[in-house]
Short mmCIF file of C-alpha atoms in Angstrom, two decimals:
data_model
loop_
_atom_site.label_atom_id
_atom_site.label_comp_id
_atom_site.label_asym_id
_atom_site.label_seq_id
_atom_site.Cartn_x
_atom_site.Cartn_y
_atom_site.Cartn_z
CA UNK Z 16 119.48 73.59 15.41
CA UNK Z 17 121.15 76.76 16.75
CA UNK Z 18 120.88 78.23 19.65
CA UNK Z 19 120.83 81.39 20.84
CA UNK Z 20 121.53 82.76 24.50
CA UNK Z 21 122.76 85.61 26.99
CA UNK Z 22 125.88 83.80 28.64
CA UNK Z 23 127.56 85.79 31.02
CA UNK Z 24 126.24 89.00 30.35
CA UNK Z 25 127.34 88.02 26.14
CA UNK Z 26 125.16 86.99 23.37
CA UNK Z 27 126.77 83.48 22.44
CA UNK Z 28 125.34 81.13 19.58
CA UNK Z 29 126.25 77.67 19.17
CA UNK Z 30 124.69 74.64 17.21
CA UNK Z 31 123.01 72.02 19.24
CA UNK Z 32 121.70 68.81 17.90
CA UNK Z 33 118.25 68.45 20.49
CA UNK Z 34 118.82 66.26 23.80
CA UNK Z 35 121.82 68.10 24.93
CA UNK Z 36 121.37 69.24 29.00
CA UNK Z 37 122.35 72.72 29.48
CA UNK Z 38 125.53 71.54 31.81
CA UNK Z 39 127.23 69.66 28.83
CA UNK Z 40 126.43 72.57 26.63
CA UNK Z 41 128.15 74.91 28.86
CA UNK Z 42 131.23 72.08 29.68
CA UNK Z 43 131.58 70.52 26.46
CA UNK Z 44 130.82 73.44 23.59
CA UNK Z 45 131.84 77.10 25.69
CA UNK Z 46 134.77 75.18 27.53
CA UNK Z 47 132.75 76.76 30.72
CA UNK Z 48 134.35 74.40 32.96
CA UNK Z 49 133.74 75.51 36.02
CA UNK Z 50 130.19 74.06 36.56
CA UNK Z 51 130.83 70.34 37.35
CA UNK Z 52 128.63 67.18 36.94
CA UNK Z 53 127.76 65.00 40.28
CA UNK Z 54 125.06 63.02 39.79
CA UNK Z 55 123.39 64.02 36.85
CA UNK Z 56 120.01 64.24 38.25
CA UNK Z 57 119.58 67.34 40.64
CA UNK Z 58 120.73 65.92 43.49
CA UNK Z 59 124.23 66.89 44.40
CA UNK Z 60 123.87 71.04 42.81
CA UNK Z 61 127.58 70.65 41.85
CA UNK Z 62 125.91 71.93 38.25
CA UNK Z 63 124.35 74.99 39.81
CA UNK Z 64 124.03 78.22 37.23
CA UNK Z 65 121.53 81.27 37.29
CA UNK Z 66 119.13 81.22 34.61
CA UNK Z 67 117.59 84.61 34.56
CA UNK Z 68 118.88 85.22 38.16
CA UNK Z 69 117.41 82.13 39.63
CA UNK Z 70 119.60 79.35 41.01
CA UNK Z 71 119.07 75.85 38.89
CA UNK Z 72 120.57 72.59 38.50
CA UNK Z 73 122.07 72.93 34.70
CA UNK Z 74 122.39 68.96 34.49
CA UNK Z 75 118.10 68.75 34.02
CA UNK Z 76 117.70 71.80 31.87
CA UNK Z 77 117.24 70.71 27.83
CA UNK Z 78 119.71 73.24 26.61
CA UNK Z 79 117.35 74.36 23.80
CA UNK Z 80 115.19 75.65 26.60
CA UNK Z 81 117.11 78.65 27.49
CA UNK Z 82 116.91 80.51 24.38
CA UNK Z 83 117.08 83.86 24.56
CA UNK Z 84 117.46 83.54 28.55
CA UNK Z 85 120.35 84.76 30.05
CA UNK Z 86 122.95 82.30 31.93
CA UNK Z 87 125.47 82.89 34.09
CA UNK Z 88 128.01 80.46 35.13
CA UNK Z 89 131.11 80.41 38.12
CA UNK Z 90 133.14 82.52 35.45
CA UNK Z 91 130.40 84.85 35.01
CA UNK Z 92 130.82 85.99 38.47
CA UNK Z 93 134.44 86.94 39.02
CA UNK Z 94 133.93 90.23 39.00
CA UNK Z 95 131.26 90.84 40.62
CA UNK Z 96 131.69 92.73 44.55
CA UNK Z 97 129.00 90.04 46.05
CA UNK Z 98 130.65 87.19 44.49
CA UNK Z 99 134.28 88.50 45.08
CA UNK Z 100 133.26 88.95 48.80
CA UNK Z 101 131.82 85.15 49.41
CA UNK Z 102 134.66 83.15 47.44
CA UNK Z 103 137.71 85.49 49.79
CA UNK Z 104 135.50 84.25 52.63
CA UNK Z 105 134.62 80.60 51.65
CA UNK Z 106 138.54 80.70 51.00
CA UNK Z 107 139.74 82.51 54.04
CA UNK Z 108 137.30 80.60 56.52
CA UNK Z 109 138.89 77.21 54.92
CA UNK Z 110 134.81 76.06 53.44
CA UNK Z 111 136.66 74.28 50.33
CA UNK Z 112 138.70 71.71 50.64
CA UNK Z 113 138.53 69.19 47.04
CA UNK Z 114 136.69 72.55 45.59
CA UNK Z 115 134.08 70.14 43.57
CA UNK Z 116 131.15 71.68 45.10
CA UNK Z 117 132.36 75.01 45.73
CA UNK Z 118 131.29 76.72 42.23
CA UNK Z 119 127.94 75.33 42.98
CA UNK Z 120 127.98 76.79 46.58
CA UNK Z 121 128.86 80.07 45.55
CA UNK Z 122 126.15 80.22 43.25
CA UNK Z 123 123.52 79.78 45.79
CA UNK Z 124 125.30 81.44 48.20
CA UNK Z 125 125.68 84.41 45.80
CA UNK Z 126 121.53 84.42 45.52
CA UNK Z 127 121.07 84.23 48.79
CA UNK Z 128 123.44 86.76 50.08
CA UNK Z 129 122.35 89.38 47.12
CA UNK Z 130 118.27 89.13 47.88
CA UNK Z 131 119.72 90.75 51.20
CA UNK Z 132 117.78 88.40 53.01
CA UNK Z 133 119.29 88.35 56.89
CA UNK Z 134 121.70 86.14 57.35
CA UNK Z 135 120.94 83.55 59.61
CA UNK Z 136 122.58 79.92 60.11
CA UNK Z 137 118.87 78.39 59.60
CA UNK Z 138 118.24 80.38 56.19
CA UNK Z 139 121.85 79.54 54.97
CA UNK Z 140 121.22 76.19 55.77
CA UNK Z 141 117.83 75.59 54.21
CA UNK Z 142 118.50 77.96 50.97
CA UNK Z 143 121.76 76.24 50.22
CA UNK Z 144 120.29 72.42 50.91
CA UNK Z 145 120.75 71.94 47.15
CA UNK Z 146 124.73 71.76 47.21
CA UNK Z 147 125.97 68.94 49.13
CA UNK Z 148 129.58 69.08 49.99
CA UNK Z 149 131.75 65.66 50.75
CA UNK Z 150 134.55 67.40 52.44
CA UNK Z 151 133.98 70.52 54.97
CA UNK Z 152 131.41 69.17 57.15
CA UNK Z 153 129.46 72.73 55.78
CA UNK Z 154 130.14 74.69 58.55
CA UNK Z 155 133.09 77.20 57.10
CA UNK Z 156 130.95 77.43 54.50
CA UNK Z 157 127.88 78.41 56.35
CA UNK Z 158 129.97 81.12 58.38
CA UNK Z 159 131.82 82.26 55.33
CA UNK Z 160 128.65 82.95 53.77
CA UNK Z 161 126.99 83.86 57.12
CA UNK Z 162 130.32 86.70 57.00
CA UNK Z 163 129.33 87.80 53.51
CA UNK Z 164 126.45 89.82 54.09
CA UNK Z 165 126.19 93.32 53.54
CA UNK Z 166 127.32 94.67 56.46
CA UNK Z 167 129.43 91.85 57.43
CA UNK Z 168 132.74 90.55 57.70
CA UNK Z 169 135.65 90.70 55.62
CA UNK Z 170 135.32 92.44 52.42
CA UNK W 16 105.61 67.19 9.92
CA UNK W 17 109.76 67.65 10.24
CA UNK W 18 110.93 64.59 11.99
CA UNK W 19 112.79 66.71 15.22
CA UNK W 20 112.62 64.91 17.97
CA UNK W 21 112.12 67.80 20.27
CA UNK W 22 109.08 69.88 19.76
CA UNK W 23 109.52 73.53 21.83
CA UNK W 24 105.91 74.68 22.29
CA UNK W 25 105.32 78.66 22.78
CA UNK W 26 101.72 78.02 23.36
CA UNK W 27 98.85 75.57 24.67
CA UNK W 28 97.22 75.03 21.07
CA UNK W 29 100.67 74.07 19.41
CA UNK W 30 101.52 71.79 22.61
CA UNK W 31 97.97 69.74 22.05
CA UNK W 32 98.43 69.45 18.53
CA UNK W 33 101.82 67.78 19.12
CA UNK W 34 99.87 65.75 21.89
CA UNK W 35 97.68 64.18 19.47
CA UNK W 36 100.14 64.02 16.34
CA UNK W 37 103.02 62.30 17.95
CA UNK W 38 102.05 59.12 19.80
CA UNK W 39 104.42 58.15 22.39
CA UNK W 40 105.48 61.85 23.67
CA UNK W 41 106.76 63.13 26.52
CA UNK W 42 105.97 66.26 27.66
CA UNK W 43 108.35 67.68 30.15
CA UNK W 44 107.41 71.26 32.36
CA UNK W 45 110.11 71.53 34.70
CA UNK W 46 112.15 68.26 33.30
CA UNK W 47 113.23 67.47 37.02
CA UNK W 48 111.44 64.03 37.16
CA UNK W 49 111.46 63.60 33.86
CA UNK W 50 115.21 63.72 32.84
CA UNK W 51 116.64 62.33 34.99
CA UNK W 52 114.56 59.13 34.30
CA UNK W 53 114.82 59.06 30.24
CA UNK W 54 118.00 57.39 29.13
CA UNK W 55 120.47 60.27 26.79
CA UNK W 56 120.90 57.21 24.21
CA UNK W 57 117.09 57.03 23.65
CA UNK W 58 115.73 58.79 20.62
CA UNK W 59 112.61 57.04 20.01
CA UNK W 60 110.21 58.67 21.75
CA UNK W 61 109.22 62.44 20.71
CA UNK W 62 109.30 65.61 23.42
CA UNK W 63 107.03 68.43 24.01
CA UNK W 64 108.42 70.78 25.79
CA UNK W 65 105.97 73.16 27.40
CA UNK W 66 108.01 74.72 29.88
CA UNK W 67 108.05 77.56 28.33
CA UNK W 68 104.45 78.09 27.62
CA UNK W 69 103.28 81.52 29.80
CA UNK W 70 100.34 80.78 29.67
CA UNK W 71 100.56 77.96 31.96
CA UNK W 72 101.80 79.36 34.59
CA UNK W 73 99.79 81.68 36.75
CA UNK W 74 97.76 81.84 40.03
CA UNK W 75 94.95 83.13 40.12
CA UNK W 76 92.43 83.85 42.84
CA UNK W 77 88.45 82.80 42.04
CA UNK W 78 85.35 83.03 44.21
CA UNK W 79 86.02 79.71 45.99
CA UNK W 80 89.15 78.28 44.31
CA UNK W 81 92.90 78.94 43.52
CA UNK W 82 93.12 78.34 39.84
CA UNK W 83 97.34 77.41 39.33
CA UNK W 84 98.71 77.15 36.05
CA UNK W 85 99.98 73.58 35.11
CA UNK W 86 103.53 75.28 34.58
CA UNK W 87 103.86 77.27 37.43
CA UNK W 88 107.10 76.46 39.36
CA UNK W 89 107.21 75.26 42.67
CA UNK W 90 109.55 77.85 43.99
CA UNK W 91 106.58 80.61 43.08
CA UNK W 92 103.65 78.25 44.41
CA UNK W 93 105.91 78.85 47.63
CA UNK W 94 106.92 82.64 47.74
CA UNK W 95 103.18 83.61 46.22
CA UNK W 96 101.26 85.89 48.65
CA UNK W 97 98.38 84.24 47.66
CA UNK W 98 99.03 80.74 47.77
CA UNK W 99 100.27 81.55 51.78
CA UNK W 100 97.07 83.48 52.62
CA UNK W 101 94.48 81.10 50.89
CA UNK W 102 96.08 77.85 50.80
CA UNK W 103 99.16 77.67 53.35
CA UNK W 104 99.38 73.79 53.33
CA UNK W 105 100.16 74.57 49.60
CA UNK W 106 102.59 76.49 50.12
CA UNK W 107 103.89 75.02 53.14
CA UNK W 108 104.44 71.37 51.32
CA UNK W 109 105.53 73.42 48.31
CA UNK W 110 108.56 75.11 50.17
CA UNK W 111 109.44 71.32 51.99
CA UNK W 112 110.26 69.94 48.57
CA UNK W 113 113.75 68.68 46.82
CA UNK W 114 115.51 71.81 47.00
CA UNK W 115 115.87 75.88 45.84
CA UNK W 116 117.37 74.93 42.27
CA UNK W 117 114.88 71.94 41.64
CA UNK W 118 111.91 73.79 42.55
CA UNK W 119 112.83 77.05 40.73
CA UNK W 120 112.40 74.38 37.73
CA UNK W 121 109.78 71.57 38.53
CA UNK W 122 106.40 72.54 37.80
CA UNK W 123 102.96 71.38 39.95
CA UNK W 124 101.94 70.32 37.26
CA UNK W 125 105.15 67.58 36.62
CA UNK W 126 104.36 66.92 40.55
CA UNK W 127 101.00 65.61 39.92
CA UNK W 128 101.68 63.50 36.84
CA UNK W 129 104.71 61.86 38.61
CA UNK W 130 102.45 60.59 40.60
CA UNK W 131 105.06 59.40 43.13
CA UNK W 132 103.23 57.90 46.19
CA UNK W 133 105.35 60.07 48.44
CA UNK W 134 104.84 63.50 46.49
CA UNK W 135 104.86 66.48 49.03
CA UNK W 136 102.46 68.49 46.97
CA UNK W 137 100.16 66.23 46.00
CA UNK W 138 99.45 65.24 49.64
CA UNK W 139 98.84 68.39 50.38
CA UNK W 140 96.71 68.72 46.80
CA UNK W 141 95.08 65.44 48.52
CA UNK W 142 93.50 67.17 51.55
CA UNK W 143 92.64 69.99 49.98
CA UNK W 144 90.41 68.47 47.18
CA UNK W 145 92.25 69.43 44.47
CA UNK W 146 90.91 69.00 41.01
CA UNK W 147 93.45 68.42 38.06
CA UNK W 148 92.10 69.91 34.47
CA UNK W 149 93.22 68.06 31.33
CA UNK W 150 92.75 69.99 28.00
CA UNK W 151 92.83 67.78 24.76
CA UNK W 152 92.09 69.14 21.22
CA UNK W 153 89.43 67.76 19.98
CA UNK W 154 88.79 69.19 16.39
CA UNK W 155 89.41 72.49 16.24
CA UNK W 156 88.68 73.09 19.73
CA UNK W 157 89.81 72.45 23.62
CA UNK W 158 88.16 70.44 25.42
CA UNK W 159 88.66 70.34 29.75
CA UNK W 160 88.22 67.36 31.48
CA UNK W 161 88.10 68.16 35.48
CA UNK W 162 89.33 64.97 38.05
CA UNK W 163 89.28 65.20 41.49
CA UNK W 164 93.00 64.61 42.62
CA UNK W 165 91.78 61.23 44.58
CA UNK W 166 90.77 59.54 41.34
CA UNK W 167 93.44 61.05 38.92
CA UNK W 168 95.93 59.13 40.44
CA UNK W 169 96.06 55.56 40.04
CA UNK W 170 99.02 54.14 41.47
CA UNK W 171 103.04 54.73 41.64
CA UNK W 172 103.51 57.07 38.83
CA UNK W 173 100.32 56.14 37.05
CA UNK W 174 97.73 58.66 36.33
CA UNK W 175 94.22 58.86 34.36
CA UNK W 176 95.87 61.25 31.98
CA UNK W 177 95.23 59.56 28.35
CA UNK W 178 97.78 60.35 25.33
CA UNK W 179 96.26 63.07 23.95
CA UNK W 180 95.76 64.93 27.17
CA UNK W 181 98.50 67.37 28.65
CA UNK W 182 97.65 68.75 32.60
CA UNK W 183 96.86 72.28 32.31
CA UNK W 184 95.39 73.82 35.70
CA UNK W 185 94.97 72.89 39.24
CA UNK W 186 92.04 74.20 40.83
CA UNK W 187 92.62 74.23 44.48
CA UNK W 188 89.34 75.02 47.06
CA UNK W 189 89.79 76.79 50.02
CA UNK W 190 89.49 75.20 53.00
CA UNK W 191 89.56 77.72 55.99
CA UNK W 192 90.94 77.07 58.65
CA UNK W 193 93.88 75.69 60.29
CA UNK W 194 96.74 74.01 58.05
CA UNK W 195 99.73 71.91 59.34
CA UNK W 196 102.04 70.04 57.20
CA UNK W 197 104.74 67.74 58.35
CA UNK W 198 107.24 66.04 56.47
CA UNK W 199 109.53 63.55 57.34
CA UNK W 200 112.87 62.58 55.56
CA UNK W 201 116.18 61.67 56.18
CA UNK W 202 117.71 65.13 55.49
CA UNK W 203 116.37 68.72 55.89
CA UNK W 204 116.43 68.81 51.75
CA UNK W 205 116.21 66.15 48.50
CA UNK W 206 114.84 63.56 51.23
CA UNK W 207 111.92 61.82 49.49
CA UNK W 208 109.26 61.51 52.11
CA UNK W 209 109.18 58.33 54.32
CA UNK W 210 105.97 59.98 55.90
CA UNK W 211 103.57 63.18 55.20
CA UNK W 212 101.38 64.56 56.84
CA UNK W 213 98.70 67.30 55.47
CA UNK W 214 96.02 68.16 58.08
CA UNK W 215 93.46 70.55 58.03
CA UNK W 216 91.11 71.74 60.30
CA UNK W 217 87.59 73.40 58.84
CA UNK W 218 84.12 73.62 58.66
CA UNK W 219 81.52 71.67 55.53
CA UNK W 220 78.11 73.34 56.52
CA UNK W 221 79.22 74.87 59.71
CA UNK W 222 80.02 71.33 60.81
CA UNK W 223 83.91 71.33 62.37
CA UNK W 224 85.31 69.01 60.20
CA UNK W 225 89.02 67.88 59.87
CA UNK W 226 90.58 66.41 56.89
CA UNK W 227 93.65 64.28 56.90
CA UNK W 228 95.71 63.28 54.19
CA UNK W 229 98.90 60.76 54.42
CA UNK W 230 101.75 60.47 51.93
CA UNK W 231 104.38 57.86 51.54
CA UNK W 232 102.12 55.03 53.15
CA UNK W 233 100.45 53.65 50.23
CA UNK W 234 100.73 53.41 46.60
CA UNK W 235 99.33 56.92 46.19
CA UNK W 236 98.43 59.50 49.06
CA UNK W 237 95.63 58.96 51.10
CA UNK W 238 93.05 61.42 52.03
CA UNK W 239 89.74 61.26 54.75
CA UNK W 240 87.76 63.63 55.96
CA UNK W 241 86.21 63.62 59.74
CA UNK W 242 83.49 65.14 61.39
CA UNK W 243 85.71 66.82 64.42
CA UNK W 244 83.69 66.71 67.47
CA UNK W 245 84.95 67.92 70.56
CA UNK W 246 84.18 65.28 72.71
CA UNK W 247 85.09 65.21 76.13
CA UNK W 248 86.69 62.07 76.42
CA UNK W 249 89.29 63.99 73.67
CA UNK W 250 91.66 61.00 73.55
CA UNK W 251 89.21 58.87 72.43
CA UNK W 252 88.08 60.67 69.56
CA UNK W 253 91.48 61.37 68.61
CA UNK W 254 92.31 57.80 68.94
CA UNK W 255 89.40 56.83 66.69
CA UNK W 256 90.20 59.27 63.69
CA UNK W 257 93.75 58.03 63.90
CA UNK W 258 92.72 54.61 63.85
CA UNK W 259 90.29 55.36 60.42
CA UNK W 260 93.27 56.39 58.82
CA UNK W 261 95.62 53.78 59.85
CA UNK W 262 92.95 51.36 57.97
CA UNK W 263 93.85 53.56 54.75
CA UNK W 264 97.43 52.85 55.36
CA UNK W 265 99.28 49.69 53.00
CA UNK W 266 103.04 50.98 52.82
CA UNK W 267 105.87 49.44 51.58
CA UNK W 268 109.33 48.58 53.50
CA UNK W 269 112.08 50.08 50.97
CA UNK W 270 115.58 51.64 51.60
CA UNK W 271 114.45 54.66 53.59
CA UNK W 272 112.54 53.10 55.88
CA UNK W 273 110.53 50.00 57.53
CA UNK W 274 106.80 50.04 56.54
CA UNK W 275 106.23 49.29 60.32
CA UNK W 276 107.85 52.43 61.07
CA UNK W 277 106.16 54.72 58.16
CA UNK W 278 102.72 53.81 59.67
CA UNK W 279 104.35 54.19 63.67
CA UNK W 280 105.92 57.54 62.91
CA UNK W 281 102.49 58.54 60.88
CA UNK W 282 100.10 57.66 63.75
CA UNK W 283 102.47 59.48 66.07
CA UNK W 284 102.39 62.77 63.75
CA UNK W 285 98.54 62.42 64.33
CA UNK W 286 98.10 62.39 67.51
CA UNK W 287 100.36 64.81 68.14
CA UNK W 288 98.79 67.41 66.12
CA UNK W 289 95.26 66.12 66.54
CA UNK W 290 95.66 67.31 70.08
CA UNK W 291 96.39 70.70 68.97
CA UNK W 292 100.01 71.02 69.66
CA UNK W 293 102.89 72.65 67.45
CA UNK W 294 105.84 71.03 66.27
CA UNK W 295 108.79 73.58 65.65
CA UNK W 296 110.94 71.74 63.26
CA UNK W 297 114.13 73.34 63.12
#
């Protein structure tokens, strides 16, 4: 069947034969490769997209599901000034180290820091507890993100 | 009928006819127990997809009730204004749960039909009385078949629902009064519960009542409701409510805990709130 979607801010069509997840759709067919697979089942948020603004785990999502919804992957975010501002700080404040997890984590960072929430180490915590990272011991990424509010930090 | 193997519903009638056409289906909300747990290579079994069904998912505010839409995420049973003001142990277990990606997706609906013995939700749908409606077509018309949560779940992932049935509201009755839910896990997030707690604290007749319901210490959740006296021996009456529910209490020693610690760490979580202290969690 063929499906139709927003992805990245472009109307993309591809053919899909039913069972696909959204993650393998976005890998495999759109050479999207910046969303990884972890576990596979919505543990690890290594997957982690925006569907219609809202953080998700792309590895449980049947990808006929999104039609007509809009997606928006790591590489739909380069330019974008909120985006732009938490990857130089995740960089800068040393939060990646193997990088696996780090698409993911700027995702939900990117949601949290743009509902302009404040930024506090307990809210960073507990709205990014859906990306588990191996390597930094979270921390750099908590102040990187913590640095990436508004009126924060580097820009 | 076309011999897909994935049937995308846009509306309730559509998703019940599938129900009853295509025995063996699997409907899937939210998909976030469900796919993880159905093997890619497997193409015998037909899905429903109702996920993206709008009318399922709503809350909506009647005389004595919240009436929630089977499809209505987790993430907006949390965030809803309503659901904080009229139900907060709702909302409270609602925002405890996996994690901000899985419950922008998983539905309370999916929660209750998982039926897994340590579900946040439905310990909290446990002590509030919660009654699961199950529409079926029968003819040309829907029919609504209205369980109280206690006896819709049967065991470990078992419910009363039959094949042609498909969850489609949760009516949830205000209880007023004071709501505390406590979770514990082995993580602040995706921690499956190795104990819940869901108490509340009300009045049935103008009697002070207080209802308690357990998760994660039996095959399903366990609920019982106590007159509350203030006695003045208070540790006594405490100690006898706690006791009741310990007697409700059969859980299992697994990976993530003990059983002798579930029902330690449970009776501790009692008494602790039973004598009207608050636990800041941070």
């Amino acid at each position: 069947m063929q499906l139709n979607f927003i992805l990245n801010g472009n109307p993309v069509s591809c053919e899909i034969v039913g069972r696909e997840v959204l993650v393998d759709v976005l890998r495999d067919t759109f050479h999207l490769t910046g969303t990884k697979i972890g576990c596979r089942e919505g543990v690890c948020g290594a997957c982690t997209v925006l569907l219609d603004g809202q953080n998700v785990n792309s590895c449980l999502i049947p990808a006929f599901s999104v039609a007509d919804r809009e997606v928006t992957t790591i590489e739909g975010l380069r330019s974008d000034p909120i985006a732009k501002r938490l990857m130089n700080n995740i960089a800068g404040e040393n939060g990646s180290q193997c990088g696996f997890c780090t698409p993911g984590m700027v995702i939900s960072g990117y949601v949290l820091v743009k509902s302009g929430v404040t930024l506090t180490e307990e809210t960073i915590r507990r709205e990014m507890a859906g990306n588990l990272c191996r390597c930094t011991g979270y921390e750099k990424i908590v102040d990187a993100v913590m640095k990436s509010g508004e009126n924060n930090g580097d820009q | 009928m076309d011999n897909h193997a994935e049937w995308n519903a846009k509306n309730i009638n559509d998703a019940l006819l599938w129900r009853q056409q295509l025995p063996g289906s699997i409907v899937i909300a939210g998909g976030t127990d469900v796919i993880p747990k159905l093997s890619i290579h497997s193409n015998d079994q037909p899905w429903i997809y109702i996920g993206g069904v709008a009318e399922l998912s709503y809350i909506h505010e009647a005389e004595n009730s919240l009436e929630i839409g089977a499809c209505t995420r987790i993430s907006e049973i949390e965030k809803s204004d309503l659901v904080r003001r009229r139900c907060p142990l709702l909302a409270d277990a609602a925002s405890k749960m996996a994690s901000p990606q899985i419950r922008n997706r998983g539905t309370i609906g999916g929660n209750i039909v998982n039926a897994s013995p340590a579900g946040d939700a439905l310990t909290a749908l446990y002590a509030l009385g919660a009654v699961v409606v199950c529409s079926e077509l029968q003819g040309d018309t829907i029919s609504e078949l209205e369980t109280e949560i206690e006896n819709f779940v049967k065991g470990p992932g078992m419910t009363a629902l039959s094949p042609g049935q498909i969850v489609t509201k949760i009516i949830v009755p205000f209880q007023n009064g004071r709501h505390v839910f406590e979770k514990i896990g082995g993580r602040r997030a995706i921690a499956v519960s190795i104990g819940a707690a869901a108490i509340i604290w009300t009045e049935k007749n103008a009697v002070p009542v207080v209802r308690i319901a357990v998760g994660a210490c039996a095959r399903t959740p366990v609920v019982k409701e106590f007159p509350y006296v203030i006695h003045e021996d208070e540790e006594k009456e405490e100690s006898s409510i706690v006791d009741s529910v310990y007697e409700l209490l059969s859980p299992i020693s697994d990976i993530r805990a003990p059983a002798e610690y579930r029902v330690n760490l449970i009776r501790s979580v009692l008494q602790f709130h039973l004598r009207g202290y608050e636990i800041r969690c941070s």
